[in-house]
């Protein structure tokens, strides 16, 4: 829970930094600069922790999540936010957790628990309320909406690809090499980054570095740590808290006082996350893979391991 909360808060702060840095950097250049900063920090941490290369079985998931989530998602989101208002962008990107739950239920066999679906429904309603309350008066760009939708689908696909990789590699390894993969994919924007960095104000460059160190290096690592210990659908639902945190940060840091409709929407987002992450009253617990296992099966396995069966011997 602490890791998930850290991720949500840092990802929420990224919206403020993207808005600032995006005034001086193009979408591709901003994504590359952010990924390079993140890869540098993660590489140093890996060296200090003596983390080697991930096992061969982890690489397919790392490569797919790195390309889609660290690469396509960041470029598409940066680009989309330049064409639509923040409310519309938040609303469209929040389709992502729904796609995560559907893909995880289909491809990872996680199923669609009623509490998860109910919580996601409440949170999505809250995201709609926040989006409508924050939307500008002008009409949204169709291209901008499509870019935000591409970001949401890329993010969801990256989460589902990352989950199996975490069975074969640590959260730090998966995050580091996913970030490196995304940076390599964004190398075609190198010339733009070099040119724009020479002309950008210091505040924009510092915001880009912040995006790489905290919302990328730290937040993606805490995300992977939490994802390895729960289901992809439940972790995806956690990100519905991001719009509520963004509203609070805008209130505290930018002196943007939210209206009652925005506050109600934020409360719905948080309530939905609480419902989706709650456990039913039945005897169930999560196994190491993040899929809920019946309590009797877990107990039987534990008894067998400890030699508590009738024969008193271990299998």
Coordinates of N, CA and C in Angstrom, one line a residue, residues 91-238:
X91 N -9.7 12.6 -18.3 CA -10.9 11.8 -18.5 C -10.6 10.6 -19.5
X92 N -9.9 11.0 -20.6 CA -9.6 9.9 -21.6 C -8.6 9.0 -21.1
X93 N -7.5 9.5 -20.5 CA -6.4 8.6 -20.0 C -7.0 7.6 -18.9
X94 N -8.0 8.0 -18.2 CA -8.6 7.2 -17.1 C -9.4 6.0 -17.7
X95 N -9.4 5.9 -19.0 CA -9.9 4.6 -19.6 C -8.9 3.5 -19.3
X96 N -7.6 3.9 -19.1 CA -6.6 2.9 -18.9 C -6.8 1.8 -17.9
X97 N -7.2 2.1 -16.7 CA -7.5 1.1 -15.7 C -8.5 0.1 -16.1
X98 N -9.6 0.6 -16.8 CA -10.6 -0.4 -17.3 C -10.0 -1.3 -18.3
X99 N -9.1 -0.8 -19.2 CA -8.4 -1.7 -20.2 C -7.5 -2.7 -19.5
X100 N -6.8 -2.2 -18.4 CA -5.9 -3.1 -17.7 C -6.7 -4.2 -17.1
X101 N -7.8 -4.0 -16.5 CA -8.6 -5.0 -15.9 C -9.1 -6.0 -16.9
X102 N -9.6 -5.5 -18.1 CA -10.1 -6.4 -19.1 C -8.9 -7.3 -19.7
X103 N -7.8 -6.7 -20.0 CA -6.7 -7.4 -20.5 C -6.1 -8.4 -19.5
X104 N -6.0 -8.0 -18.2 CA -5.5 -8.9 -17.2 C -6.4 -10.0 -16.9
X105 N -7.7 -9.8 -17.0 CA -8.7 -10.9 -16.8 C -8.6 -11.9 -18.0
X106 N -8.3 -11.4 -19.2 CA -8.3 -12.2 -20.4 C -7.0 -12.9 -20.5
X107 N -5.9 -12.1 -20.5 CA -4.5 -12.7 -20.8 C -3.8 -13.3 -19.6
X108 N -4.1 -12.7 -18.4 CA -3.4 -13.2 -17.2 C -4.2 -14.1 -16.3
X109 N -5.5 -14.3 -16.7 CA -6.4 -15.2 -15.9 C -6.7 -14.6 -14.6
X110 N -6.7 -13.3 -14.4 CA -7.0 -12.7 -13.1 C -8.5 -12.7 -12.8
X111 N -9.3 -12.8 -13.8 CA -10.8 -12.7 -13.6 C -11.2 -11.2 -13.4
X112 N -12.5 -11.1 -13.2 CA -13.0 -9.7 -12.9 C -13.9 -9.8 -11.7
X113 N -13.3 -9.7 -10.5 CA -14.0 -9.8 -9.2 C -15.1 -8.7 -9.1
X114 N -16.2 -9.0 -8.5 CA -17.3 -8.0 -8.4 C -16.8 -6.7 -7.7
X115 N -16.0 -6.8 -6.7 CA -15.6 -5.6 -5.9 C -14.7 -4.7 -6.8
X116 N -13.9 -5.4 -7.6 CA -13.0 -4.6 -8.5 C -13.9 -3.8 -9.6
X117 N -14.8 -4.5 -10.2 CA -15.7 -3.9 -11.1 C -16.5 -2.8 -10.5
X118 N -17.0 -3.0 -9.3 CA -17.8 -2.0 -8.6 C -17.0 -0.7 -8.3
X119 N -15.8 -1.0 -7.8 CA -14.9 0.1 -7.5 C -14.5 0.9 -8.7
X120 N -14.2 0.2 -9.8 CA -13.8 0.9 -11.0 C -14.9 1.7 -11.6
X121 N -16.1 1.2 -11.4 CA -17.3 2.0 -11.9 C -17.5 3.3 -11.1
X122 N -17.3 3.2 -9.8 CA -17.4 4.4 -9.0 C -16.3 5.4 -9.3
X123 N -15.0 4.9 -9.4 CA -13.9 5.7 -9.7 C -14.0 6.4 -11.1
X124 N -14.5 5.6 -12.1 CA -14.7 6.1 -13.4 C -15.7 7.2 -13.4
X125 N -16.8 7.1 -12.7 CA -17.8 8.1 -12.6 C -17.2 9.4 -11.9
X126 N -16.3 9.2 -10.9 CA -15.6 10.3 -10.3 C -14.7 11.0 -11.3
X127 N -14.0 10.2 -12.1 CA -13.1 10.8 -13.2 C -13.9 11.6 -14.2
X128 N -15.1 11.1 -14.5 CA -15.9 11.9 -15.5 C -16.3 13.2 -14.9
X129 N -16.7 13.2 -13.6 CA -17.1 14.4 -12.9 C -15.9 15.4 -12.8
X130 N -14.7 14.9 -12.5 CA -13.5 15.7 -12.4 C -13.2 16.3 -13.8
X131 N -13.3 15.4 -14.8 CA -13.0 15.9 -16.2 C -14.0 17.0 -16.7
X132 N -15.3 16.8 -16.4 CA -16.2 17.8 -16.8 C -16.1 19.1 -16.1
X133 N -15.7 19.0 -14.8 CA -15.6 20.2 -14.0 C -14.3 21.0 -14.4
X134 N -13.3 20.3 -14.9 CA -12.0 20.9 -15.2 C -11.9 21.3 -16.7
X135 N -12.9 20.8 -17.5 CA -12.8 21.0 -18.9 C -13.0 22.5 -19.3
X136 N -12.2 22.9 -20.3 CA -12.3 24.3 -20.8 C -13.6 24.6 -21.6
X137 N -13.7 25.8 -22.0 CA -14.9 26.2 -22.8 C -14.7 25.8 -24.2
X138 N -13.5 25.7 -24.7 CA -13.3 25.4 -26.1 C -13.5 24.0 -26.4
X139 N -13.8 23.7 -27.7 CA -14.0 22.3 -28.1 C -12.7 21.5 -28.1
X140 N -12.7 20.3 -27.7 CA -11.5 19.5 -27.6 C -11.0 19.1 -29.0
X141 N -9.7 19.0 -29.3 CA -9.2 18.5 -30.5 C -9.4 17.0 -30.7
X142 N -9.9 16.6 -31.8 CA -10.1 15.2 -32.1 C -8.8 14.5 -32.0
X143 N -7.7 15.1 -32.6 CA -6.4 14.5 -32.6 C -5.9 14.4 -31.2
X144 N -6.1 15.4 -30.3 CA -5.7 15.3 -29.0 C -6.4 14.2 -28.2
X145 N -7.7 14.0 -28.4 CA -8.4 13.0 -27.7 C -7.9 11.6 -28.2
X146 N -7.6 11.4 -29.5 CA -7.1 10.2 -30.0 C -5.7 9.9 -29.4
X147 N -4.9 10.9 -29.2 CA -3.6 10.8 -28.7 C -3.7 10.3 -27.2
X148 N -4.6 10.9 -26.5 CA -4.8 10.5 -25.1 C -5.3 9.1 -25.0
X149 N -6.2 8.7 -25.9 CA -6.7 7.3 -25.9 C -5.5 6.4 -26.3
X150 N -4.7 6.7 -27.2 CA -3.5 5.9 -27.5 C -2.6 5.8 -26.3
X151 N -2.4 6.9 -25.5 CA -1.7 6.8 -24.3 C -2.3 5.8 -23.3
X152 N -3.6 5.9 -23.1 CA -4.3 5.0 -22.2 C -4.1 3.5 -22.6
X153 N -4.3 3.2 -23.9 CA -4.1 1.8 -24.3 C -2.7 1.3 -24.2
X154 N -1.7 2.2 -24.5 CA -0.3 1.9 -24.4 C 0.0 1.6 -22.9
X155 N -0.5 2.4 -22.0 CA -0.2 2.2 -20.6 C -0.8 0.9 -20.1
X156 N -2.0 0.6 -20.5 CA -2.7 -0.6 -20.1 C -2.0 -1.8 -20.6
X157 N -1.6 -1.8 -21.8 CA -0.9 -2.9 -22.4 C 0.5 -3.1 -21.8
X158 N 1.2 -2.0 -21.4 CA 2.5 -2.1 -20.8 C 2.3 -2.7 -19.4
X159 N 1.3 -2.4 -18.6 CA 1.1 -3.0 -17.3 C 0.9 -4.5 -17.4
X160 N 0.1 -4.9 -18.4 CA -0.2 -6.3 -18.5 C 1.0 -7.1 -19.0
X161 N 1.9 -6.5 -19.8 CA 3.1 -7.1 -20.2 C 4.1 -7.2 -19.1
X162 N 4.1 -6.2 -18.2 CA 5.1 -6.1 -17.1 C 4.8 -7.1 -16.1
X163 N 3.6 -7.5 -15.8 CA 3.2 -8.4 -14.7 C 4.0 -9.7 -14.8
X164 N 4.0 -10.4 -15.9 CA 4.7 -11.7 -16.0 C 6.2 -11.5 -15.8
X165 N 6.8 -10.4 -16.3 CA 8.2 -10.2 -16.2 C 8.6 -10.1 -14.7
X166 N 7.7 -9.7 -13.8 CA 8.1 -9.5 -12.4 C 8.2 -10.9 -11.7
X167 N 7.8 -12.0 -12.4 CA 8.0 -13.3 -11.8 C 9.4 -13.8 -12.0
X168 N 10.1 -13.1 -12.9 CA 11.5 -13.6 -13.2 C 12.6 -12.6 -13.0
X169 N 12.2 -11.4 -12.5 CA 13.2 -10.3 -12.3 C 12.6 -9.4 -11.2
X170 N 13.5 -8.7 -10.5 CA 13.1 -7.8 -9.4 C 12.5 -6.5 -10.0
X171 N 11.8 -5.8 -9.2 CA 11.1 -4.6 -9.6 C 12.1 -3.6 -10.1
X172 N 13.3 -3.5 -9.5 CA 14.3 -2.6 -9.9 C 14.8 -2.9 -11.3
X173 N 15.0 -4.2 -11.5 CA 15.5 -4.7 -12.9 C 14.5 -4.4 -13.9
X174 N 13.3 -4.7 -13.7 CA 12.2 -4.5 -14.7 C 12.0 -3.0 -15.0
X175 N 12.1 -2.2 -14.0 CA 11.9 -0.7 -14.2 C 13.1 -0.2 -15.0
X176 N 14.3 -0.5 -14.5 CA 15.5 0.0 -15.1 C 15.6 -0.3 -16.6
X177 N 15.4 -1.6 -17.0 CA 15.6 -2.0 -18.4 C 14.4 -1.6 -19.2
X178 N 13.2 -1.4 -18.6 CA 12.1 -0.9 -19.3 C 12.3 0.6 -19.7
X179 N 12.9 1.3 -18.7 CA 13.2 2.7 -19.0 C 14.3 2.9 -20.0
X180 N 15.3 2.0 -20.0 CA 16.3 2.0 -21.1 C 15.7 1.7 -22.4
X181 N 14.8 0.7 -22.5 CA 14.1 0.4 -23.7 C 13.4 1.6 -24.3
X182 N 12.6 2.3 -23.4 CA 11.9 3.4 -23.8 C 12.8 4.5 -24.3
X183 N 13.9 4.7 -23.6 CA 14.9 5.8 -24.1 C 15.4 5.4 -25.4
X184 N 15.8 4.2 -25.7 CA 16.3 3.8 -27.0 C 15.2 4.0 -28.1
X185 N 14.0 3.7 -27.8 CA 12.9 3.9 -28.7 C 12.7 5.4 -29.1
X186 N 13.1 6.3 -28.1 CA 12.9 7.7 -28.3 C 14.1 8.4 -28.8
X187 N 15.2 7.7 -29.1 CA 16.4 8.3 -29.6 C 16.3 9.1 -30.9
X188 N 15.3 8.8 -31.8 CA 15.1 9.7 -32.9 C 14.8 11.1 -32.6
X189 N 14.4 11.4 -31.3 CA 14.2 12.8 -30.9 C 15.4 13.5 -30.3
X190 N 16.6 12.8 -30.5 CA 17.8 13.4 -29.9 C 18.2 14.8 -30.3
X191 N 18.1 15.0 -31.7 CA 18.4 16.3 -32.2 C 17.5 17.4 -31.7
X192 N 16.2 17.1 -31.6 CA 15.3 18.0 -31.0 C 15.6 18.3 -29.5
X193 N 15.9 17.3 -28.8 CA 16.2 17.5 -27.4 C 17.5 18.4 -27.2
X194 N 18.5 18.1 -28.0 CA 19.7 18.9 -27.9 C 19.5 20.4 -28.3
X195 N 18.7 20.6 -29.3 CA 18.4 22.0 -29.7 C 17.5 22.7 -28.7
X196 N 16.5 22.0 -28.2 CA 15.6 22.7 -27.3 C 16.2 22.9 -25.9
X197 N 17.1 22.0 -25.5 CA 17.7 22.1 -24.2 C 18.6 23.4 -24.2
X198 N 19.2 23.7 -25.3 CA 20.1 24.9 -25.4 C 19.3 26.2 -25.2
X199 N 18.0 26.2 -25.6 CA 17.2 27.4 -25.6 C 16.1 27.4 -24.4
X200 N 15.9 26.3 -23.8 CA 14.9 26.2 -22.8 C 15.3 26.9 -21.5
X201 N 14.3 27.5 -20.8 CA 14.6 28.1 -19.5 C 15.0 27.0 -18.5
X202 N 15.7 27.4 -17.5 CA 16.2 26.5 -16.5 C 15.1 25.8 -15.8
X203 N 14.0 26.5 -15.5 CA 12.8 25.9 -14.8 C 12.3 24.7 -15.6
X204 N 12.2 24.8 -16.9 CA 11.6 23.8 -17.8 C 12.6 22.6 -17.7
X205 N 13.9 22.8 -17.8 CA 14.8 21.7 -17.8 C 14.8 21.0 -16.4
X206 N 14.7 21.8 -15.4 CA 14.6 21.2 -14.0 C 13.4 20.3 -13.9
X207 N 12.3 20.8 -14.5 CA 11.0 20.0 -14.4 C 11.2 18.7 -15.2
X208 N 11.9 18.7 -16.3 CA 12.1 17.5 -17.1 C 13.0 16.5 -16.3
X209 N 14.0 17.0 -15.6 CA 14.8 16.2 -14.8 C 14.0 15.6 -13.6
X210 N 13.2 16.4 -13.0 CA 12.3 16.0 -11.9 C 11.4 14.8 -12.4
X211 N 10.9 15.0 -13.6 CA 10.0 13.9 -14.2 C 10.8 12.6 -14.3
X212 N 12.1 12.7 -14.7 CA 12.9 11.5 -14.9 C 13.3 10.8 -13.5
X213 N 13.6 11.6 -12.5 CA 14.1 11.1 -11.3 C 12.9 10.6 -10.4
X214 N 11.9 11.3 -10.2 CA 10.8 11.0 -9.3 C 9.6 10.2 -9.9
X215 N 8.8 10.9 -10.8 CA 7.7 10.2 -11.4 C 8.1 9.0 -12.3
X216 N 9.4 8.9 -12.7 CA 9.8 7.8 -13.6 C 10.6 6.8 -12.7
X217 N 11.9 7.2 -12.3 CA 12.8 6.3 -11.7 C 12.2 5.7 -10.4
X218 N 11.7 6.6 -9.5 CA 11.2 6.2 -8.2 C 9.8 5.6 -8.3
X219 N 8.9 6.3 -9.0 CA 7.5 5.9 -9.0 C 7.2 4.6 -9.8
X220 N 8.0 4.5 -10.9 CA 7.8 3.2 -11.7 C 8.4 2.0 -10.9
X221 N 9.4 2.2 -10.1 CA 10.0 1.2 -9.3 C 9.0 0.8 -8.2
X222 N 8.4 1.7 -7.5 CA 7.5 1.4 -6.4 C 6.2 0.8 -7.0
X223 N 5.8 1.2 -8.3 CA 4.7 0.6 -9.0 C 5.0 -0.9 -9.2
X224 N 6.2 -1.2 -9.8 CA 6.5 -2.6 -10.1 C 6.6 -3.4 -8.8
X225 N 7.1 -2.8 -7.7 CA 7.2 -3.5 -6.4 C 5.8 -3.9 -6.0
X226 N 4.8 -3.0 -6.1 CA 3.5 -3.3 -5.6 C 2.8 -4.2 -6.6
X227 N 3.0 -4.1 -7.9 CA 2.4 -4.9 -8.9 C 2.8 -6.4 -8.7
X228 N 4.0 -6.6 -8.3 CA 4.5 -8.0 -8.1 C 3.7 -8.6 -6.9
X229 N 3.0 -7.8 -6.1 CA 2.4 -8.4 -4.9 C 0.9 -8.3 -4.9
X230 N 0.3 -7.9 -6.1 CA -1.2 -7.9 -6.2 C -1.5 -8.1 -7.7
X231 N -2.8 -8.0 -8.0 CA -3.2 -8.2 -9.4 C -3.0 -6.9 -10.2
X232 N -2.9 -7.1 -11.5 CA -2.8 -6.0 -12.4 C -4.0 -5.1 -12.4
X233 N -5.2 -5.8 -12.3 CA -6.5 -5.1 -12.3 C -6.6 -4.2 -11.1
X234 N -6.2 -4.7 -9.9 CA -6.3 -3.9 -8.7 C -5.3 -2.8 -8.7
X235 N -4.1 -3.0 -9.2 CA -3.2 -1.9 -9.2 C -3.6 -0.8 -10.2
X236 N -4.2 -1.3 -11.4 CA -4.7 -0.3 -12.3 C -5.8 0.6 -11.7
X237 N -6.7 0.0 -10.9 CA -7.7 0.7 -10.3 C -7.2 1.8 -9.3
X238 N -6.0 1.5 -8.7 CA -5.4 2.4 -7.8 C -5.1 3.8 -8.4

